[in-house]
Short mmCIF file of C-alpha atoms in Angstrom, two decimals:
data_model
loop_
_atom_site.label_atom_id
_atom_site.label_comp_id
_atom_site.label_asym_id
_atom_site.label_seq_id
_atom_site.Cartn_x
_atom_site.Cartn_y
_atom_site.Cartn_z
CA UNK A 293 -30.57 17.61 -40.18
CA UNK A 294 -28.05 14.83 -39.39
CA UNK A 295 -28.65 13.65 -35.80
CA UNK A 296 -25.52 12.29 -34.17
CA UNK A 297 -25.85 9.23 -31.94
CA UNK A 298 -23.89 10.85 -29.15
CA UNK A 299 -26.79 13.27 -28.74
CA UNK A 300 -28.91 10.43 -27.39
CA UNK A 301 -26.71 10.31 -24.28
CA UNK A 302 -27.20 14.04 -23.82
CA UNK A 303 -30.97 13.56 -24.16
CA UNK A 304 -30.97 10.76 -21.58
CA UNK A 305 -28.96 12.95 -19.18
CA UNK A 306 -31.29 15.90 -19.82
CA UNK A 307 -28.36 18.03 -21.00
CA UNK A 308 -29.93 19.42 -24.19
CA UNK A 309 -31.05 22.99 -23.53
CA UNK A 310 -32.14 23.86 -27.09
CA UNK A 311 -35.84 22.87 -27.22
CA UNK A 312 -35.85 22.84 -31.01
CA UNK A 313 -32.94 20.39 -31.10
CA UNK A 314 -34.62 18.26 -28.44
CA UNK A 315 -37.84 18.01 -30.48
CA UNK A 316 -35.92 17.07 -33.63
CA UNK A 317 -34.02 14.41 -31.74
CA UNK A 318 -37.20 12.91 -30.20
CA UNK A 319 -38.84 12.88 -33.63
CA UNK A 320 -35.83 11.18 -35.18
CA UNK A 321 -35.76 8.54 -32.41
CA UNK A 322 -39.39 7.69 -33.14
CA UNK A 323 -38.70 7.06 -36.83
CA UNK A 324 -35.11 5.79 -36.87
CA UNK A 325 -34.80 2.21 -35.57
CA UNK A 326 -31.01 2.35 -34.99
CA UNK A 327 -31.25 5.65 -33.16
CA UNK A 328 -34.16 4.41 -31.08
CA UNK A 329 -32.16 1.31 -30.11
CA UNK A 330 -29.20 3.48 -29.12
CA UNK A 331 -31.51 5.70 -27.03
CA UNK A 332 -32.95 2.69 -25.20
CA UNK A 333 -29.45 1.35 -24.53
CA UNK A 334 -28.32 4.70 -23.11
CA UNK A 335 -31.42 4.91 -20.95
CA UNK A 336 -30.93 1.40 -19.65
CA UNK A 337 -27.24 2.01 -18.89
CA UNK A 338 -28.12 5.07 -16.84
CA UNK A 339 -30.70 3.08 -14.90
CA UNK A 340 -28.23 0.28 -14.28
CA UNK A 341 -25.57 2.66 -13.01
CA UNK A 342 -28.05 4.31 -10.67
CA UNK A 343 -28.86 0.90 -9.25
CA UNK A 344 -25.09 0.20 -8.82
CA UNK A 345 -25.06 -2.15 -11.79
CA UNK A 346 -26.15 -5.72 -11.28
CA UNK A 347 -23.51 -8.12 -12.59
CA UNK A 348 -25.93 -10.46 -14.31
CA UNK A 349 -26.56 -11.02 -17.97
CA UNK A 350 -29.84 -9.83 -19.46
CA UNK A 351 -32.11 -12.88 -19.91
CA UNK A 352 -32.33 -13.98 -23.50
CA UNK A 353 -36.14 -13.79 -23.41
CA UNK A 354 -36.05 -10.14 -22.33
CA UNK A 355 -33.42 -9.27 -24.92
CA UNK A 356 -35.42 -10.93 -27.70
CA UNK A 357 -38.58 -9.15 -26.61
CA UNK A 358 -36.87 -5.74 -26.71
CA UNK A 359 -35.33 -6.44 -30.11
CA UNK A 360 -38.67 -7.53 -31.58
CA UNK A 361 -40.32 -4.31 -30.40
CA UNK A 362 -37.78 -1.92 -31.83
CA UNK A 363 -36.94 -3.77 -35.06
CA UNK A 364 -38.80 -6.56 -36.78
CA UNK A 365 -35.73 -7.80 -38.61
CA UNK A 366 -32.65 -9.30 -37.10
CA UNK A 367 -30.23 -6.65 -35.94
CA UNK A 368 -26.90 -6.81 -37.66
CA UNK A 369 -23.99 -6.32 -35.37
CA UNK A 370 -20.80 -5.23 -37.05
CA UNK A 371 -17.79 -7.30 -36.14
CA UNK A 372 -14.69 -5.67 -34.74
CA UNK A 373 -11.18 -6.86 -34.16
CA UNK A 374 -10.90 -4.54 -31.19
CA UNK A 375 -11.42 -6.15 -27.80
CA UNK A 376 -12.85 -2.97 -26.32
CA UNK A 377 -14.97 -2.22 -29.35
CA UNK A 378 -16.48 -5.68 -28.93
CA UNK A 379 -17.37 -4.85 -25.37
CA UNK A 380 -19.07 -1.58 -26.21
CA UNK A 381 -21.12 -2.99 -29.08
CA UNK A 382 -22.91 -5.48 -26.81
CA UNK A 383 -26.14 -4.93 -24.88
CA UNK A 384 -26.39 -2.47 -22.03
CA UNK A 385 -25.23 -4.68 -19.19
CA UNK A 386 -21.99 -5.51 -21.03
CA UNK A 387 -21.52 -1.83 -21.84
CA UNK A 388 -21.83 -0.84 -18.19
CA UNK A 389 -19.68 -3.73 -17.02
CA UNK A 390 -17.01 -2.85 -19.59
CA UNK A 391 -16.84 0.68 -18.21
CA UNK A 392 -16.12 -0.71 -14.75
CA UNK A 393 -13.53 -3.14 -16.14
CA UNK A 394 -11.71 -0.37 -18.01
CA UNK A 395 -11.70 1.87 -14.93
CA UNK A 396 -10.44 -0.96 -12.74
CA UNK A 397 -7.66 -1.73 -15.25
CA UNK A 398 -6.61 1.91 -15.30
CA UNK A 399 -6.50 2.08 -11.51
CA UNK A 400 -4.39 -1.08 -11.38
CA UNK A 401 -1.95 0.34 -13.93
CA UNK A 402 -1.74 3.69 -12.13
CA UNK A 403 -1.17 2.08 -8.74
CA UNK A 404 1.38 -0.31 -10.19
CA UNK A 405 3.34 2.56 -11.71
CA UNK A 406 3.53 4.22 -8.30
CA UNK A 407 5.04 1.17 -6.55
CA UNK A 408 8.78 1.65 -6.20
CA UNK A 409 11.42 -0.36 -4.45
CA UNK A 410 12.85 1.34 -1.34
CA UNK A 411 16.27 2.81 -1.91
CA UNK A 412 19.33 1.65 -0.04
CA UNK A 413 18.99 3.87 3.03
CA UNK A 414 22.13 2.33 4.55
CA UNK A 415 24.33 4.30 2.15
CA UNK A 416 23.03 7.59 3.58
CA UNK A 417 23.50 6.77 7.28
CA UNK A 418 26.78 8.50 8.13
CA UNK A 419 28.54 9.90 11.16
CA UNK A 420 29.23 8.76 14.72
CA UNK A 421 25.90 10.18 15.94
CA UNK A 422 23.85 8.12 13.45
CA UNK A 423 21.75 5.38 15.10
CA UNK A 424 22.30 2.92 12.24
CA UNK A 425 26.08 3.42 12.38
CA UNK A 426 26.15 3.20 16.19
CA UNK A 427 24.16 -0.06 16.15
CA UNK A 428 26.62 -1.69 13.74
CA UNK A 429 29.63 -0.47 15.75
CA UNK A 430 28.10 -1.66 19.03
CA UNK A 431 27.39 -5.11 17.58
CA UNK A 432 30.97 -5.37 16.36
CA UNK A 433 32.16 -4.47 19.88
CA UNK A 434 29.95 -7.22 21.34
CA UNK A 435 31.45 -9.83 19.00
CA UNK A 436 34.96 -8.63 19.86
CA UNK A 437 34.25 -8.84 23.58
CA UNK A 438 34.64 -5.09 24.07
CA UNK A 439 31.02 -4.52 25.13
CA UNK A 440 29.58 -6.75 27.84
CA UNK A 441 26.08 -6.63 29.38
CA UNK A 442 25.77 -4.52 32.52
CA UNK A 443 22.83 -6.73 33.52
CA UNK A 444 22.70 -10.45 32.80
CA UNK A 445 19.09 -11.61 32.85
CA UNK A 446 16.59 -13.64 30.86
CA UNK A 447 13.63 -11.85 32.45
CA UNK A 448 12.12 -9.12 30.20
CA UNK A 449 10.51 -7.38 33.20
CA UNK A 450 13.84 -7.22 35.02
CA UNK A 451 15.51 -5.74 31.93
CA UNK A 452 12.78 -3.09 31.58
CA UNK A 453 13.13 -2.17 35.27
CA UNK A 454 16.90 -1.94 34.77
CA UNK A 455 16.41 0.55 31.93
CA UNK A 456 14.04 2.70 34.00
CA UNK A 457 16.19 2.66 37.16
CA UNK A 458 19.30 3.47 35.12
CA UNK A 459 17.84 6.72 33.84
CA UNK A 460 16.29 5.81 30.45
CA UNK A 461 13.54 8.42 30.17
CA UNK A 462 11.33 6.66 27.63
CA UNK A 463 9.16 3.55 27.68
CA UNK A 464 11.06 0.49 26.47
CA UNK A 465 9.99 -2.81 24.92
CA UNK A 466 11.75 -6.11 25.66
CA UNK A 467 9.86 -8.74 23.68
CA UNK A 468 10.05 -12.46 24.37
CA UNK A 469 11.14 -14.13 21.14
CA UNK A 470 10.36 -17.78 20.41
CA UNK A 471 13.70 -18.57 18.73
CA UNK A 472 15.84 -16.21 20.80
CA UNK A 473 16.85 -16.23 24.47
CA UNK A 474 17.29 -12.94 26.28
CA UNK A 475 20.86 -12.56 27.68
CA UNK A 476 21.04 -9.11 29.23
CA UNK A 477 21.14 -5.37 28.76
CA UNK A 478 23.28 -2.23 28.61
CA UNK A 479 22.45 1.44 29.18
CA UNK A 480 24.61 3.95 27.32
CA UNK A 481 24.96 7.68 27.90
CA UNK A 482 25.37 10.40 25.30
CA UNK A 483 25.49 14.07 26.33
CA UNK A 484 23.51 13.41 29.44
CA UNK A 485 20.84 11.20 27.82
CA UNK A 486 20.51 7.47 28.56
CA UNK A 487 19.69 4.89 25.85
CA UNK A 488 18.53 1.26 26.05
CA UNK A 489 20.23 -1.77 24.49
CA UNK A 490 19.65 -5.49 25.01
CA UNK A 491 20.96 -8.75 23.57
CA UNK A 492 19.55 -12.15 22.54
CA UNK A 493 21.20 -15.42 21.49
CA UNK A 494 19.99 -18.69 20.00
CA UNK A 495 21.03 -22.31 20.43
CA UNK A 496 23.43 -22.04 17.48
CA UNK A 497 25.44 -19.25 19.13
CA UNK A 498 24.10 -16.49 16.88
CA UNK A 499 23.53 -13.11 18.53
CA UNK A 500 20.94 -10.38 18.10
CA UNK A 501 21.63 -6.89 19.40
CA UNK A 502 18.68 -4.48 19.76
CA UNK A 503 19.04 -0.71 20.23
CA UNK A 504 15.85 1.28 20.85
CA UNK A 505 15.34 5.04 20.97
CA UNK A 506 12.23 7.14 21.43
CA UNK A 507 11.53 8.85 18.08
CA UNK A 508 11.60 12.41 19.49
CA UNK A 509 15.38 12.08 20.01
CA UNK A 510 15.82 11.28 16.32
CA UNK A 511 13.50 14.01 15.09
CA UNK A 512 15.56 16.76 16.73
CA UNK A 513 18.89 15.37 15.39
CA UNK A 514 20.66 16.93 18.38
CA UNK A 515 22.09 13.82 20.03
CA UNK A 516 21.30 10.87 17.78
CA UNK A 517 19.96 10.84 14.24
CA UNK A 518 18.72 9.01 11.17
CA UNK A 519 18.11 10.54 7.76
CA UNK A 520 14.65 12.09 7.34
CA UNK A 521 13.70 9.79 4.45
CA UNK A 522 14.48 6.66 6.49
CA UNK A 523 12.48 8.04 9.43
CA UNK A 524 9.57 8.74 7.07
CA UNK A 525 9.84 5.21 5.64
CA UNK A 526 9.60 3.74 9.13
CA UNK A 527 6.79 6.11 10.13
CA UNK A 528 4.74 4.65 7.27
CA UNK A 529 4.87 1.21 8.88
CA UNK A 530 7.72 -0.21 6.80
CA UNK A 531 10.54 -2.42 8.03
CA UNK A 532 13.93 -1.73 6.44
CA UNK A 533 16.36 -4.63 6.16
CA UNK A 534 19.81 -4.85 4.65
CA UNK A 535 22.86 -7.12 4.63
CA UNK A 536 25.85 -4.93 5.37
CA UNK A 537 29.40 -5.90 6.34
CA UNK A 538 28.16 -9.51 6.63
CA UNK A 539 25.72 -8.40 9.34
CA UNK A 540 21.95 -8.56 9.02
CA UNK A 541 20.63 -5.10 9.95
CA UNK A 542 17.01 -4.13 10.46
CA UNK A 543 15.26 -0.85 11.24
CA UNK A 544 11.63 -0.73 12.38
CA UNK A 545 9.22 1.29 14.45
CA UNK A 546 6.65 0.23 17.04
CA UNK A 547 4.68 2.71 19.09
CA UNK A 548 6.94 5.71 19.69
CA UNK A 549 10.22 3.82 19.53
CA UNK A 550 12.63 3.28 16.65
CA UNK A 551 14.53 -0.03 16.72
CA UNK A 552 17.90 -0.92 15.22
CA UNK A 553 18.57 -4.66 15.16
CA UNK A 554 21.94 -6.15 14.14
CA UNK A 555 22.78 -9.84 14.01
CA UNK A 556 25.10 -12.45 12.57
CA UNK A 557 22.05 -14.62 11.81
CA UNK A 558 20.43 -14.70 8.38
CA UNK A 559 18.43 -11.71 7.22
CA UNK A 560 15.32 -13.87 6.75
CA UNK A 561 15.46 -15.10 10.36
CA UNK A 562 15.88 -11.56 11.70
CA UNK A 563 13.11 -10.17 9.54
CA UNK A 564 10.62 -12.84 10.61
CA UNK A 565 11.35 -12.25 14.29
CA UNK A 566 11.90 -8.50 14.58
CA UNK A 567 10.03 -6.70 11.81
CA UNK A 568 6.88 -6.63 13.94
CA UNK A 569 8.02 -5.70 17.43
CA UNK A 570 5.32 -4.84 19.94
#
């Protein structure tokens, strides 16, 4: 009977149910040097895997001792032009390590194939009730002098108190920014609901307008909205930035609030300052 080498793995894993076949295989291993070597390799690999595989080469003395026991003559190793075939023809530790390397490479390739660039969400934000559209329009009104702060203050606490006393029914964030000075704030009203807006400026005369809304308002789409895919993108911890109409626009989320930031400063400056609001 011709005993296939792949049966040695089944023997090591105790998967051979046929007792007759098992006896033949054991007998063949005892008389066939190559098969016995393969069996010892399989057995050692299993032991190494159980012990979580130690990433150390087998000492040359140990390897020589094993080879002398199973075959008195020098073992001839067939050469291969295949990189992976070369891995799997080496002693047990290389065999086990190669398995891990192949699996790691596959995982890297799979994960890499799943990485996609975010689409241009700005193209889908339409309508007067869209937060992204409103933020851009409000910023334009600020630059044209049509929208002035109702409260002029550089104190974040005073601005937060202004929001609360003016009827904004959600917790607001007014961060202190190292490169930006707080100027003041506005509270808008839409169908009976109040929304918070505040403004920063820097020493070069550039302006940052920040509009924040509690996410529940956006999820219902009744008063103010964003597209569901942009909301999902922000919910996953991403910061969306785009250069649109010569304005740097940014959308982010911190806590329960969604933030729209529009500025005439560079997109890099805005991203560094406002992508991680807290």
